[in-house]
Every structure is written in C-alpha cells, then in structure tokens.
Amino acid sequence: MQDQMILYNGPNSPFGRKTKITALVQEINLEEKIINVYESDFLDKHNPLRKIPTLLVGQESITDSDNICLYLDSISKKNTLFPKKNYWQIMNVTSIANGLMEAVLERRMETIRPENEKSKNFISKQEVRIKRTIEWLENNWNNYDENNLTMDQITIGCALDYTIFRYNDEWKKIIKI
C-alpha cells in the first residue's frame, strides 16, 4: 500500500500547478491542500524554506517542483515525462521555463509592495527578463510532440499561462508559442 500523499499548494502557484498537472498526467492520486504559505507555520518542519509546493509522502517531504515532478514520474506506470532521448534538452528548457515563472512571480511581488517601497528598476528588469525568455522559447524550443508529453511542455504551458494570468492581454500579444 502506498503512503498517503499530500501536496501543499497555493491558489495561484505556477510551480504547484506544474506538480498537480504532473500528478494528473501520471495518474497519481494525491490530496491537494491549498494554503496561505505566509500563515502556515506547520510547513516549517517539512520545508524550512516554507515554500510551495511541498509534497508530503507519509512522514517524508519532497520540496521543489522539479523534485516533486521527478518523484511522481518515478512512481508512475505511465510513459515518463523525462525520456532519456533529449533528456538534457528537456531539463534545460524546463529550467528556463521555471525561470520565466520566477521572473513573473518576482515582478508580481514587487508590484504589490507599498508604493514607497516599490522599485521601478527591479520591475523593469523583470519585464525585460520575461520578454527575453518568451522570445528565446519561441526561437529555440522545438520539442513539441502531441503524442509524447514531456516536462518541458508542461512547464512552458504553466509559465505562459501564469504570465497571461498576471499580466492580462498585453502579454497575449507577445506570446506566439
């Protein structure tokens, strides 16, 4: 019998969404608990960084979305999302798409700070990083195969969806993937 799995997630986390999609695609049953990470002291004993997502498997915790996805993939009987063919290309693009999610999240966190604490320079740098990454993905990513889903595809989808979610229609004009 498999240990109970609980995925601690946030309502809008693109990293949590990536892990949830991985569980669905790989047909892994887990319980998702949506939490406010800033008010979740209980999470500290499982993840001292108090970041989401965090997966609890029995009494063990797995942190970081990539580690969680690798774990879920490893226990699945479905085709792997991390095939050996093009493995490093898939991991590199996954990392770049993770960076896009981080840049969008960092920009978001800066924009909700009190007006006198915001850094317009920091926001601008994140916007440049976001645009440059989207353009890079459009020009360099060529691993789409509708018959063979891989982790880079899932991560790019979550990253672009999160970008549109946070920055409305103006970013839809930029994204061409």
mmCIF file with all atom_site columns, C-alpha atoms in Angstrom:
data_model
loop_
_atom_site.group_PDB
_atom_site.id
_atom_site.type_symbol
_atom_site.label_atom_id
_atom_site.label_alt_id
_atom_site.label_comp_id
_atom_site.label_asym_id
_atom_site.label_entity_id
_atom_site.label_seq_id
_atom_site.pdbx_PDB_ins_code
_atom_site.Cartn_x
_atom_site.Cartn_y
_atom_site.Cartn_z
_atom_site.occupancy
_atom_site.B_iso_or_equiv
_atom_site.pdbx_formal_charge
_atom_site.auth_seq_id
_atom_site.auth_comp_id
_atom_site.auth_asym_id
_atom_site.auth_atom_id
_atom_site.pdbx_PDB_model_num
ATOM 1   C CA . MET A 1 1   ? 0.000  0.000  0.000   1.00 0.00 ? 1   MET A CA 1
ATOM 2   C CA . GLN A 1 2   ? 1.305  3.417  -0.987  1.00 0.00 ? 2   GLN A CA 1
ATOM 3   C CA . ASP A 1 3   ? 1.754  6.128  1.637   1.00 0.00 ? 3   ASP A CA 1
ATOM 4   C CA . GLN A 1 4   ? -0.783 8.926  1.600   1.00 0.00 ? 4   GLN A CA 1
ATOM 5   C CA . MET A 1 5   ? 0.446  11.910 -0.389  1.00 0.00 ? 5   MET A CA 1
ATOM 6   C CA . ILE A 1 6   ? -0.493 15.489 0.430   1.00 0.00 ? 6   ILE A CA 1
ATOM 7   C CA . LEU A 1 7   ? 0.500  18.319 -1.888  1.00 0.00 ? 7   LEU A CA 1
ATOM 8   C CA . TYR A 1 8   ? 0.645  21.664 -0.104  1.00 0.00 ? 8   TYR A CA 1
ATOM 9   C CA . ASN A 1 9   ? -0.003 24.282 -2.717  1.00 0.00 ? 9   ASN A CA 1
ATOM 10  C CA . GLY A 1 10  ? -1.136 27.859 -3.163  1.00 0.00 ? 10  GLY A CA 1
ATOM 11  C CA . PRO A 1 11  ? -4.170 29.051 -5.080  1.00 0.00 ? 11  PRO A CA 1
ATOM 12  C CA . ASN A 1 12  ? -2.148 30.573 -7.930  1.00 0.00 ? 12  ASN A CA 1
ATOM 13  C CA . SER A 1 13  ? 1.304  28.973 -7.788  1.00 0.00 ? 13  SER A CA 1
ATOM 14  C CA . PRO A 1 14  ? 2.571  28.047 -11.264 1.00 0.00 ? 14  PRO A CA 1
ATOM 15  C CA . PHE A 1 15  ? 5.052  25.673 -9.623  1.00 0.00 ? 15  PHE A CA 1
ATOM 16  C CA . GLY A 1 16  ? 2.247  23.980 -7.712  1.00 0.00 ? 16  GLY A CA 1
ATOM 17  C CA . ARG A 1 17  ? 0.196  23.807 -10.876 1.00 0.00 ? 17  ARG A CA 1
ATOM 18  C CA . LYS A 1 18  ? 3.078  22.060 -12.628 1.00 0.00 ? 18  LYS A CA 1
ATOM 19  C CA . THR A 1 19  ? 3.185  19.398 -9.916  1.00 0.00 ? 19  THR A CA 1
ATOM 20  C CA . LYS A 1 20  ? -0.584 18.977 -9.952  1.00 0.00 ? 20  LYS A CA 1
ATOM 21  C CA . ILE A 1 21  ? -0.613 18.537 -13.741 1.00 0.00 ? 21  ILE A CA 1
ATOM 22  C CA . THR A 1 22  ? 2.199  16.001 -13.449 1.00 0.00 ? 22  THR A CA 1
ATOM 23  C CA . ALA A 1 23  ? 0.175  14.012 -10.914 1.00 0.00 ? 23  ALA A CA 1
ATOM 24  C CA . LEU A 1 24  ? -2.885 14.100 -13.187 1.00 0.00 ? 24  LEU A CA 1
ATOM 25  C CA . VAL A 1 25  ? -0.964 13.101 -16.316 1.00 0.00 ? 25  VAL A CA 1
ATOM 26  C CA . GLN A 1 26  ? 0.873  10.328 -14.478 1.00 0.00 ? 26  GLN A CA 1
ATOM 27  C CA . GLU A 1 27  ? -2.357 9.166  -12.810 1.00 0.00 ? 27  GLU A CA 1
ATOM 28  C CA . ILE A 1 28  ? -1.018 9.603  -9.281  1.00 0.00 ? 28  ILE A CA 1
ATOM 29  C CA . ASN A 1 29  ? -3.622 10.105 -6.570  1.00 0.00 ? 29  ASN A CA 1
ATOM 30  C CA . LEU A 1 30  ? -2.784 12.757 -4.040  1.00 0.00 ? 30  LEU A CA 1
ATOM 31  C CA . GLU A 1 31  ? -4.649 15.122 -1.792  1.00 0.00 ? 31  GLU A CA 1
ATOM 32  C CA . GLU A 1 32  ? -4.098 18.794 -2.546  1.00 0.00 ? 32  GLU A CA 1
ATOM 33  C CA . LYS A 1 33  ? -4.329 21.298 0.285   1.00 0.00 ? 33  LYS A CA 1
ATOM 34  C CA . ILE A 1 34  ? -4.417 24.956 -0.683  1.00 0.00 ? 34  ILE A CA 1
ATOM 35  C CA . ILE A 1 35  ? -2.665 27.027 1.967   1.00 0.00 ? 35  ILE A CA 1
ATOM 36  C CA . ASN A 1 36  ? -1.550 30.580 2.614   1.00 0.00 ? 36  ASN A CA 1
ATOM 37  C CA . VAL A 1 37  ? 2.180  29.960 2.839   1.00 0.00 ? 37  VAL A CA 1
ATOM 38  C CA . TYR A 1 38  ? 2.705  33.101 4.939   1.00 0.00 ? 38  TYR A CA 1
ATOM 39  C CA . GLU A 1 39  ? 0.365  31.783 7.638   1.00 0.00 ? 39  GLU A CA 1
ATOM 40  C CA . SER A 1 40  ? 1.418  28.124 7.577   1.00 0.00 ? 40  SER A CA 1
ATOM 41  C CA . ASP A 1 41  ? 3.910  27.641 10.397  1.00 0.00 ? 41  ASP A CA 1
ATOM 42  C CA . PHE A 1 42  ? 3.203  23.887 10.347  1.00 0.00 ? 42  PHE A CA 1
ATOM 43  C CA . LEU A 1 43  ? 5.005  23.684 6.983   1.00 0.00 ? 43  LEU A CA 1
ATOM 44  C CA . ASP A 1 44  ? 8.350  24.675 8.545   1.00 0.00 ? 44  ASP A CA 1
ATOM 45  C CA . LYS A 1 45  ? 9.010  21.159 9.871   1.00 0.00 ? 45  LYS A CA 1
ATOM 46  C CA . HIS A 1 46  ? 8.545  19.745 6.352   1.00 0.00 ? 46  HIS A CA 1
ATOM 47  C CA . ASN A 1 47  ? 10.171 22.559 4.390   1.00 0.00 ? 47  ASN A CA 1
ATOM 48  C CA . PRO A 1 48  ? 12.266 25.078 6.374   1.00 0.00 ? 48  PRO A CA 1
ATOM 49  C CA . LEU A 1 49  ? 12.112 27.465 3.410   1.00 0.00 ? 49  LEU A CA 1
ATOM 50  C CA . ARG A 1 50  ? 8.314  27.373 3.761   1.00 0.00 ? 50  ARG A CA 1
ATOM 51  C CA . LYS A 1 51  ? 7.867  27.276 0.007   1.00 0.00 ? 51  LYS A CA 1
ATOM 52  C CA . ILE A 1 52  ? 5.149  25.720 -2.058  1.00 0.00 ? 52  ILE A CA 1
ATOM 53  C CA . PRO A 1 53  ? 4.684  23.251 -3.469  1.00 0.00 ? 53  PRO A CA 1
ATOM 54  C CA . THR A 1 54  ? 5.724  20.772 -0.826  1.00 0.00 ? 54  THR A CA 1
ATOM 55  C CA . LEU A 1 55  ? 4.747  17.121 -1.137  1.00 0.00 ? 55  LEU A CA 1
ATOM 56  C CA . LEU A 1 56  ? 4.315  15.033 1.982   1.00 0.00 ? 56  LEU A CA 1
ATOM 57  C CA . VAL A 1 57  ? 4.637  11.277 1.378   1.00 0.00 ? 57  VAL A CA 1
ATOM 58  C CA . GLY A 1 58  ? 3.851  9.571  4.649   1.00 0.00 ? 58  GLY A CA 1
ATOM 59  C CA . GLN A 1 59  ? 6.228  11.345 7.037   1.00 0.00 ? 59  GLN A CA 1
ATOM 60  C CA . GLU A 1 60  ? 8.769  12.310 4.361   1.00 0.00 ? 60  GLU A CA 1
ATOM 61  C CA . SER A 1 61  ? 8.694  15.603 2.498   1.00 0.00 ? 61  SER A CA 1
ATOM 62  C CA . ILE A 1 62  ? 9.759  16.390 -1.040  1.00 0.00 ? 62  ILE A CA 1
ATOM 63  C CA . THR A 1 63  ? 10.397 20.033 -1.855  1.00 0.00 ? 63  THR A CA 1
ATOM 64  C CA . ASP A 1 64  ? 10.867 21.974 -5.088  1.00 0.00 ? 64  ASP A CA 1
ATOM 65  C CA . SER A 1 65  ? 8.529  21.459 -8.011  1.00 0.00 ? 65  SER A CA 1
ATOM 66  C CA . ASP A 1 66  ? 11.127 19.702 -10.172 1.00 0.00 ? 66  ASP A CA 1
ATOM 67  C CA . ASN A 1 67  ? 11.939 17.199 -7.416  1.00 0.00 ? 67  ASN A CA 1
ATOM 68  C CA . ILE A 1 68  ? 8.242  16.575 -6.834  1.00 0.00 ? 68  ILE A CA 1
ATOM 69  C CA . CYS A 1 69  ? 7.624  16.046 -10.553 1.00 0.00 ? 69  CYS A CA 1
ATOM 70  C CA . LEU A 1 70  ? 10.592 13.673 -10.816 1.00 0.00 ? 70  LEU A CA 1
ATOM 71  C CA . TYR A 1 71  ? 9.283  11.706 -7.829  1.00 0.00 ? 71  TYR A CA 1
ATOM 72  C CA . LEU A 1 72  ? 5.732  11.486 -9.199  1.00 0.00 ? 72  LEU A CA 1
ATOM 73  C CA . ASP A 1 73  ? 7.085  10.427 -12.577 1.00 0.00 ? 73  ASP A CA 1
ATOM 74  C CA . SER A 1 74  ? 9.268  7.749  -10.946 1.00 0.00 ? 74  SER A CA 1
ATOM 75  C CA . ILE A 1 75  ? 6.337  6.039  -9.224  1.00 0.00 ? 75  ILE A CA 1
ATOM 76  C CA . SER A 1 76  ? 4.026  6.167  -12.234 1.00 0.00 ? 76  SER A CA 1
ATOM 77  C CA . LYS A 1 77  ? 3.369  3.286  -14.582 1.00 0.00 ? 77  LYS A CA 1
ATOM 78  C CA . LYS A 1 78  ? 2.737  5.752  -17.434 1.00 0.00 ? 78  LYS A CA 1
ATOM 79  C CA . ASN A 1 79  ? 5.324  6.866  -20.000 1.00 0.00 ? 79  ASN A CA 1
ATOM 80  C CA . THR A 1 80  ? 7.985  9.043  -18.439 1.00 0.00 ? 80  THR A CA 1
ATOM 81  C CA . LEU A 1 81  ? 7.852  12.823 -18.765 1.00 0.00 ? 81  LEU A CA 1
ATOM 82  C CA . PHE A 1 82  ? 11.670 12.761 -18.645 1.00 0.00 ? 82  PHE A CA 1
ATOM 83  C CA . PRO A 1 83  ? 12.688 10.472 -21.528 1.00 0.00 ? 83  PRO A CA 1
ATOM 84  C CA . LYS A 1 84  ? 16.371 9.640  -21.947 1.00 0.00 ? 84  LYS A CA 1
ATOM 85  C CA . LYS A 1 85  ? 16.242 10.862 -25.524 1.00 0.00 ? 85  LYS A CA 1
ATOM 86  C CA . ASN A 1 86  ? 16.739 14.642 -25.337 1.00 0.00 ? 86  ASN A CA 1
ATOM 87  C CA . TYR A 1 87  ? 16.849 14.452 -21.515 1.00 0.00 ? 87  TYR A CA 1
ATOM 88  C CA . TRP A 1 88  ? 19.262 17.364 -21.077 1.00 0.00 ? 88  TRP A CA 1
ATOM 89  C CA . GLN A 1 89  ? 17.461 19.498 -23.647 1.00 0.00 ? 89  GLN A CA 1
ATOM 90  C CA . ILE A 1 90  ? 14.183 18.844 -21.810 1.00 0.00 ? 90  ILE A CA 1
ATOM 91  C CA . MET A 1 91  ? 15.768 19.693 -18.447 1.00 0.00 ? 91  MET A CA 1
ATOM 92  C CA . ASN A 1 92  ? 17.412 22.853 -19.805 1.00 0.00 ? 92  ASN A CA 1
ATOM 93  C CA . VAL A 1 93  ? 14.169 24.154 -21.301 1.00 0.00 ? 93  VAL A CA 1
ATOM 94  C CA . THR A 1 94  ? 12.323 23.185 -18.107 1.00 0.00 ? 94  THR A CA 1
ATOM 95  C CA . SER A 1 95  ? 14.825 25.260 -16.136 1.00 0.00 ? 95  SER A CA 1
ATOM 96  C CA . ILE A 1 96  ? 14.377 28.243 -18.465 1.00 0.00 ? 96  ILE A CA 1
ATOM 97  C CA . ALA A 1 97  ? 10.581 27.988 -18.171 1.00 0.00 ? 97  ALA A CA 1
ATOM 98  C CA . ASN A 1 98  ? 10.973 27.785 -14.373 1.00 0.00 ? 98  ASN A CA 1
ATOM 99  C CA . GLY A 1 99  ? 12.998 31.000 -14.600 1.00 0.00 ? 99  GLY A CA 1
ATOM 100 C CA . LEU A 1 100 ? 10.153 32.618 -16.520 1.00 0.00 ? 100 LEU A CA 1
ATOM 101 C CA . MET A 1 101 ? 7.741  31.687 -13.731 1.00 0.00 ? 101 MET A CA 1
ATOM 102 C CA . GLU A 1 102 ? 10.188 33.066 -11.154 1.00 0.00 ? 102 GLU A CA 1
ATOM 103 C CA . ALA A 1 103 ? 10.546 36.369 -13.044 1.00 0.00 ? 103 ALA A CA 1
ATOM 104 C CA . VAL A 1 104 ? 6.773  36.766 -13.347 1.00 0.00 ? 104 VAL A CA 1
ATOM 105 C CA . LEU A 1 105 ? 6.354  35.936 -9.649  1.00 0.00 ? 105 LEU A CA 1
ATOM 106 C CA . GLU A 1 106 ? 9.127  38.330 -8.584  1.00 0.00 ? 106 GLU A CA 1
ATOM 107 C CA . ARG A 1 107 ? 7.588  41.105 -10.680 1.00 0.00 ? 107 ARG A CA 1
ATOM 108 C CA . ARG A 1 108 ? 4.188  40.390 -9.155  1.00 0.00 ? 108 ARG A CA 1
ATOM 109 C CA . MET A 1 109 ? 5.550  40.509 -5.603  1.00 0.00 ? 109 MET A CA 1
ATOM 110 C CA . GLU A 1 110 ? 7.280  43.821 -6.307  1.00 0.00 ? 110 GLU A CA 1
ATOM 111 C CA . THR A 1 111 ? 4.133  45.395 -7.796  1.00 0.00 ? 111 THR A CA 1
ATOM 112 C CA . ILE A 1 112 ? 2.058  44.654 -4.688  1.00 0.00 ? 112 ILE A CA 1
ATOM 113 C CA . ARG A 1 113 ? 4.525  46.268 -2.289  1.00 0.00 ? 113 ARG A CA 1
ATOM 114 C CA . PRO A 1 114 ? 3.564  49.641 -0.781  1.00 0.00 ? 114 PRO A CA 1
ATOM 115 C CA . GLU A 1 115 ? 4.113  52.410 -3.317  1.00 0.00 ? 115 GLU A CA 1
ATOM 116 C CA . ASN A 1 116 ? 7.016  53.965 -1.402  1.00 0.00 ? 116 ASN A CA 1
ATOM 117 C CA . GLU A 1 117 ? 8.838  50.596 -1.299  1.00 0.00 ? 117 GLU A CA 1
ATOM 118 C CA . LYS A 1 118 ? 8.459  49.567 -4.957  1.00 0.00 ? 118 LYS A CA 1
ATOM 119 C CA . SER A 1 119 ? 11.479 49.503 -7.216  1.00 0.00 ? 119 SER A CA 1
ATOM 120 C CA . LYS A 1 120 ? 10.520 50.515 -10.741 1.00 0.00 ? 120 LYS A CA 1
ATOM 121 C CA . ASN A 1 121 ? 14.005 49.494 -11.840 1.00 0.00 ? 121 ASN A CA 1
ATOM 122 C CA . PHE A 1 122 ? 13.505 45.965 -10.464 1.00 0.00 ? 122 PHE A CA 1
ATOM 123 C CA . ILE A 1 123 ? 10.077 45.704 -12.119 1.00 0.00 ? 123 ILE A CA 1
ATOM 124 C CA . SER A 1 124 ? 11.543 46.860 -15.423 1.00 0.00 ? 124 SER A CA 1
ATOM 125 C CA . LYS A 1 125 ? 14.376 44.324 -15.208 1.00 0.00 ? 125 LYS A CA 1
ATOM 126 C CA . GLN A 1 126 ? 11.871 41.511 -14.623 1.00 0.00 ? 126 GLN A CA 1
ATOM 127 C CA . GLU A 1 127 ? 9.779  42.655 -17.594 1.00 0.00 ? 127 GLU A CA 1
ATOM 128 C CA . VAL A 1 128 ? 12.863 42.590 -19.830 1.00 0.00 ? 128 VAL A CA 1
ATOM 129 C CA . ARG A 1 129 ? 13.745 39.135 -18.495 1.00 0.00 ? 129 ARG A CA 1
ATOM 130 C CA . ILE A 1 130 ? 10.184 37.900 -19.129 1.00 0.00 ? 130 ILE A CA 1
ATOM 131 C CA . LYS A 1 131 ? 10.069 39.208 -22.689 1.00 0.00 ? 131 LYS A CA 1
ATOM 132 C CA . ARG A 1 132 ? 13.566 37.908 -23.496 1.00 0.00 ? 132 ARG A CA 1
ATOM 133 C CA . THR A 1 133 ? 12.688 34.447 -22.165 1.00 0.00 ? 133 THR A CA 1
ATOM 134 C CA . ILE A 1 134 ? 9.439  34.243 -24.132 1.00 0.00 ? 134 ILE A CA 1
ATOM 135 C CA . GLU A 1 135 ? 11.302 35.251 -27.290 1.00 0.00 ? 135 GLU A CA 1
ATOM 136 C CA . TRP A 1 136 ? 14.000 32.654 -26.566 1.00 0.00 ? 136 TRP A CA 1
ATOM 137 C CA . LEU A 1 137 ? 11.390 29.933 -26.151 1.00 0.00 ? 137 LEU A CA 1
ATOM 138 C CA . GLU A 1 138 ? 9.731  30.936 -29.428 1.00 0.00 ? 138 GLU A CA 1
ATOM 139 C CA . ASN A 1 139 ? 13.039 30.847 -31.299 1.00 0.00 ? 139 ASN A CA 1
ATOM 140 C CA . ASN A 1 140 ? 14.738 27.859 -29.676 1.00 0.00 ? 140 ASN A CA 1
ATOM 141 C CA . TRP A 1 141 ? 12.215 25.399 -28.306 1.00 0.00 ? 141 TRP A CA 1
ATOM 142 C CA . ASN A 1 142 ? 11.224 22.732 -30.801 1.00 0.00 ? 142 ASN A CA 1
ATOM 143 C CA . ASN A 1 143 ? 10.314 19.733 -28.689 1.00 0.00 ? 143 ASN A CA 1
ATOM 144 C CA . TYR A 1 144 ? 6.537  19.844 -29.067 1.00 0.00 ? 144 TYR A CA 1
ATOM 145 C CA . ASP A 1 145 ? 5.107  16.433 -29.840 1.00 0.00 ? 145 ASP A CA 1
ATOM 146 C CA . GLU A 1 146 ? 1.416  15.983 -29.127 1.00 0.00 ? 146 GLU A CA 1
ATOM 147 C CA . ASN A 1 147 ? 1.916  12.219 -28.845 1.00 0.00 ? 147 ASN A CA 1
ATOM 148 C CA . ASN A 1 148 ? 4.736  12.360 -26.279 1.00 0.00 ? 148 ASN A CA 1
ATOM 149 C CA . LEU A 1 149 ? 4.192  14.777 -23.428 1.00 0.00 ? 149 LEU A CA 1
ATOM 150 C CA . THR A 1 150 ? 7.386  15.842 -21.647 1.00 0.00 ? 150 THR A CA 1
ATOM 151 C CA . MET A 1 151 ? 8.184  18.004 -18.624 1.00 0.00 ? 151 MET A CA 1
ATOM 152 C CA . ASP A 1 152 ? 9.369  20.951 -20.710 1.00 0.00 ? 152 ASP A CA 1
ATOM 153 C CA . GLN A 1 153 ? 5.956  21.092 -22.399 1.00 0.00 ? 153 GLN A CA 1
ATOM 154 C CA . ILE A 1 154 ? 4.132  21.084 -19.059 1.00 0.00 ? 154 ILE A CA 1
ATOM 155 C CA . THR A 1 155 ? 6.438  23.725 -17.581 1.00 0.00 ? 155 THR A CA 1
ATOM 156 C CA . ILE A 1 156 ? 6.229  26.027 -20.610 1.00 0.00 ? 156 ILE A CA 1
ATOM 157 C CA . GLY A 1 157 ? 2.441  25.747 -20.558 1.00 0.00 ? 157 GLY A CA 1
ATOM 158 C CA . CYS A 1 158 ? 2.311  26.648 -16.861 1.00 0.00 ? 158 CYS A CA 1
ATOM 159 C CA . ALA A 1 159 ? 4.786  29.508 -17.330 1.00 0.00 ? 159 ALA A CA 1
ATOM 160 C CA . LEU A 1 160 ? 2.928  31.091 -20.240 1.00 0.00 ? 160 LEU A CA 1
ATOM 161 C CA . ASP A 1 161 ? -0.446 30.629 -18.567 1.00 0.00 ? 161 ASP A CA 1
ATOM 162 C CA . TYR A 1 162 ? 0.863  32.268 -15.384 1.00 0.00 ? 162 TYR A CA 1
ATOM 163 C CA . THR A 1 163 ? 2.316  35.150 -17.406 1.00 0.00 ? 163 THR A CA 1
ATOM 164 C CA . ILE A 1 164 ? -1.054 35.791 -19.035 1.00 0.00 ? 164 ILE A CA 1
ATOM 165 C CA . PHE A 1 165 ? -2.866 35.379 -15.695 1.00 0.00 ? 165 PHE A CA 1
ATOM 166 C CA . ARG A 1 166 ? -0.695 38.004 -14.004 1.00 0.00 ? 166 ARG A CA 1
ATOM 167 C CA . TYR A 1 167 ? -0.340 40.488 -16.844 1.00 0.00 ? 167 TYR A CA 1
ATOM 168 C CA . ASN A 1 168 ? -3.540 40.302 -18.826 1.00 0.00 ? 168 ASN A CA 1
ATOM 169 C CA . ASP A 1 169 ? -3.989 40.779 -22.536 1.00 0.00 ? 169 ASP A CA 1
ATOM 170 C CA . GLU A 1 170 ? -0.844 42.852 -23.160 1.00 0.00 ? 170 GLU A CA 1
ATOM 171 C CA . TRP A 1 171 ? 1.281  39.693 -22.820 1.00 0.00 ? 171 TRP A CA 1
ATOM 172 C CA . LYS A 1 172 ? -1.004 37.677 -25.099 1.00 0.00 ? 172 LYS A CA 1
ATOM 173 C CA . LYS A 1 173 ? 0.205  39.902 -27.948 1.00 0.00 ? 173 LYS A CA 1
ATOM 174 C CA . ILE A 1 174 ? 3.820  38.976 -27.196 1.00 0.00 ? 174 ILE A CA 1
ATOM 175 C CA . ILE A 1 175 ? 3.366  35.213 -26.783 1.00 0.00 ? 175 ILE A CA 1
ATOM 176 C CA . LYS A 1 176 ? 3.336  33.359 -30.095 1.00 0.00 ? 176 LYS A CA 1
ATOM 177 C CA . ILE A 1 177 ? 4.144  29.796 -28.975 1.00 0.00 ? 177 ILE A CA 1
#
